[in-house]
């Protein structure tokens, strides 16, 4: 008998080590259409409004990390509401998600930018 292989996706907030009291670390945001992102995905704020996957090669605002998505958001077809950790927290770096092909240097640069927001990557 062949057993099916199951792959468990990332859980909401599983990357969080600690955060500020209440929900002070979190903001409700709009994830721009065309993004299908998992929990722990690093995002940038678009100059046109909304949030999208962080990528340092972009020139639309998403080239600068602005937070980390708390839970998965599928905005493939239309913008969707999501929650990000935007400040005052510690996260596990190994549990964060980045754009395909992100280099170690790009990830380190993102971690430094997040630290400026008070998001400490461990």
Tab-separated table of C-alpha atoms in Angstrom:
chain	number	residue	atom	x	y	z
A	1	UNK	CA	0.000	0.000	0.000
A	2	UNK	CA	1.398	3.400	-1.001
A	3	UNK	CA	0.871	6.199	1.495
A	4	UNK	CA	0.143	9.674	0.225
A	5	UNK	CA	2.663	12.344	1.156
A	6	UNK	CA	1.110	15.326	2.851
A	7	UNK	CA	2.818	18.700	3.017
A	8	UNK	CA	1.839	20.972	5.844
A	9	UNK	CA	1.797	24.671	5.014
A	10	UNK	CA	3.069	27.379	7.321
A	11	UNK	CA	0.801	28.211	10.225
A	12	UNK	CA	-0.341	31.720	11.071
A	13	UNK	CA	2.207	33.419	13.279
A	14	UNK	CA	4.398	30.346	13.760
A	15	UNK	CA	7.492	32.465	13.066
A	16	UNK	CA	6.838	34.806	16.029
A	17	UNK	CA	9.156	34.526	19.025
A	18	UNK	CA	7.644	37.487	20.874
A	19	UNK	CA	5.615	40.614	20.186
A	20	UNK	CA	4.360	43.692	22.027
A	21	UNK	CA	1.353	43.526	24.355
A	22	UNK	CA	-2.048	43.391	22.766
A	23	UNK	CA	-1.828	43.855	19.031
A	24	UNK	CA	0.570	46.819	19.028
A	25	UNK	CA	2.991	44.914	16.782
A	26	UNK	CA	0.326	44.315	14.125
A	27	UNK	CA	-1.390	46.346	11.408
A	28	UNK	CA	-4.286	45.420	9.154
A	29	UNK	CA	-3.300	46.037	5.529
A	30	UNK	CA	-4.456	45.439	1.976
A	31	UNK	CA	-2.436	42.906	0.018
A	32	UNK	CA	-2.389	44.025	-3.619
A	33	UNK	CA	-3.926	41.899	-6.357
A	34	UNK	CA	-1.506	39.500	-7.998
A	35	UNK	CA	0.053	38.269	-4.746
A	36	UNK	CA	-0.408	34.819	-3.233
A	37	UNK	CA	1.707	34.912	-0.076
A	38	UNK	CA	2.216	32.528	2.818
A	39	UNK	CA	2.432	33.228	6.528
A	40	UNK	CA	5.821	34.716	7.353
A	41	UNK	CA	6.275	36.347	3.949
A	42	UNK	CA	8.265	39.593	4.039
A	43	UNK	CA	6.300	42.390	2.346
A	44	UNK	CA	6.865	45.941	1.209
A	45	UNK	CA	4.456	48.893	1.073
A	46	UNK	CA	3.582	49.876	-2.493
A	47	UNK	CA	3.786	53.576	-3.339
A	48	UNK	CA	0.450	53.171	-5.149
A	49	UNK	CA	-1.127	51.697	-2.003
A	50	UNK	CA	-1.301	48.228	-0.548
A	51	UNK	CA	1.375	45.676	0.187
A	52	UNK	CA	3.195	43.161	-1.997
A	53	UNK	CA	6.007	40.652	-1.804
A	54	UNK	CA	9.299	42.326	-0.885
A	55	UNK	CA	11.805	42.231	-3.742
A	56	UNK	CA	14.842	44.548	-3.823
A	57	UNK	CA	14.814	44.678	-7.637
A	58	UNK	CA	11.379	46.329	-7.733
A	59	UNK	CA	10.887	50.104	-7.938
A	60	UNK	CA	7.283	50.325	-6.716
A	61	UNK	CA	7.868	50.562	-2.958
A	62	UNK	CA	8.046	46.807	-2.402
A	63	UNK	CA	11.850	47.013	-2.644
A	64	UNK	CA	11.878	48.045	1.029
A	65	UNK	CA	10.655	45.609	3.703
A	66	UNK	CA	7.720	47.017	5.662
A	67	UNK	CA	6.604	44.005	7.658
A	68	UNK	CA	5.901	40.292	7.781
A	69	UNK	CA	2.594	38.701	6.849
A	70	UNK	CA	0.967	37.061	9.894
A	71	UNK	CA	-1.113	34.556	7.901
A	72	UNK	CA	-1.401	33.430	4.293
A	73	UNK	CA	-3.251	35.762	1.920
A	74	UNK	CA	-4.348	34.760	-1.576
A	75	UNK	CA	-4.829	37.998	-3.502
A	76	UNK	CA	-4.192	36.369	-6.864
A	77	UNK	CA	-7.364	37.744	-8.453
A	78	UNK	CA	-8.248	40.706	-6.245
A	79	UNK	CA	-6.797	42.681	-3.345
A	80	UNK	CA	-7.406	41.090	0.061
A	81	UNK	CA	-7.135	42.181	3.674
A	82	UNK	CA	-4.277	40.773	5.717
A	83	UNK	CA	-2.357	41.386	8.930
A	84	UNK	CA	1.348	42.169	9.143
A	85	UNK	CA	3.794	42.421	12.001
A	86	UNK	CA	4.987	45.985	11.493
A	87	UNK	CA	6.975	46.766	14.659
A	88	UNK	CA	8.215	45.671	18.085
A	89	UNK	CA	8.629	41.911	17.722
A	90	UNK	CA	11.145	39.095	17.400
A	91	UNK	CA	10.854	36.457	14.685
A	92	UNK	CA	12.605	33.256	13.646
A	93	UNK	CA	14.534	33.981	10.454
A	94	UNK	CA	14.403	30.369	9.247
A	95	UNK	CA	10.596	30.556	9.223
A	96	UNK	CA	10.345	33.680	7.040
A	97	UNK	CA	9.447	33.515	3.354
A	98	UNK	CA	11.038	35.569	0.600
A	99	UNK	CA	10.683	36.016	-3.146
A	100	UNK	CA	11.917	33.144	-5.319
A	101	UNK	CA	15.670	33.259	-5.785
A	102	UNK	CA	16.407	35.518	-2.801
A	103	UNK	CA	20.113	35.443	-2.027
A	104	UNK	CA	21.625	35.279	1.442
A	105	UNK	CA	22.791	38.875	1.017
A	106	UNK	CA	19.291	40.060	0.080
A	107	UNK	CA	17.854	38.257	3.092
A	108	UNK	CA	20.458	39.853	5.381
A	109	UNK	CA	19.660	43.284	3.912
A	110	UNK	CA	15.950	42.665	4.549
A	111	UNK	CA	16.688	41.642	8.147
A	112	UNK	CA	18.622	44.884	8.684
A	113	UNK	CA	15.723	46.930	7.253
A	114	UNK	CA	13.246	45.066	9.462
A	115	UNK	CA	15.455	45.787	12.492
A	116	UNK	CA	15.031	49.511	11.776
A	117	UNK	CA	11.267	48.914	12.237
A	118	UNK	CA	11.864	47.134	15.524
A	119	UNK	CA	11.408	43.669	13.991
A	120	UNK	CA	14.351	41.579	15.169
A	121	UNK	CA	15.179	38.518	13.069
A	122	UNK	CA	16.830	35.797	15.149
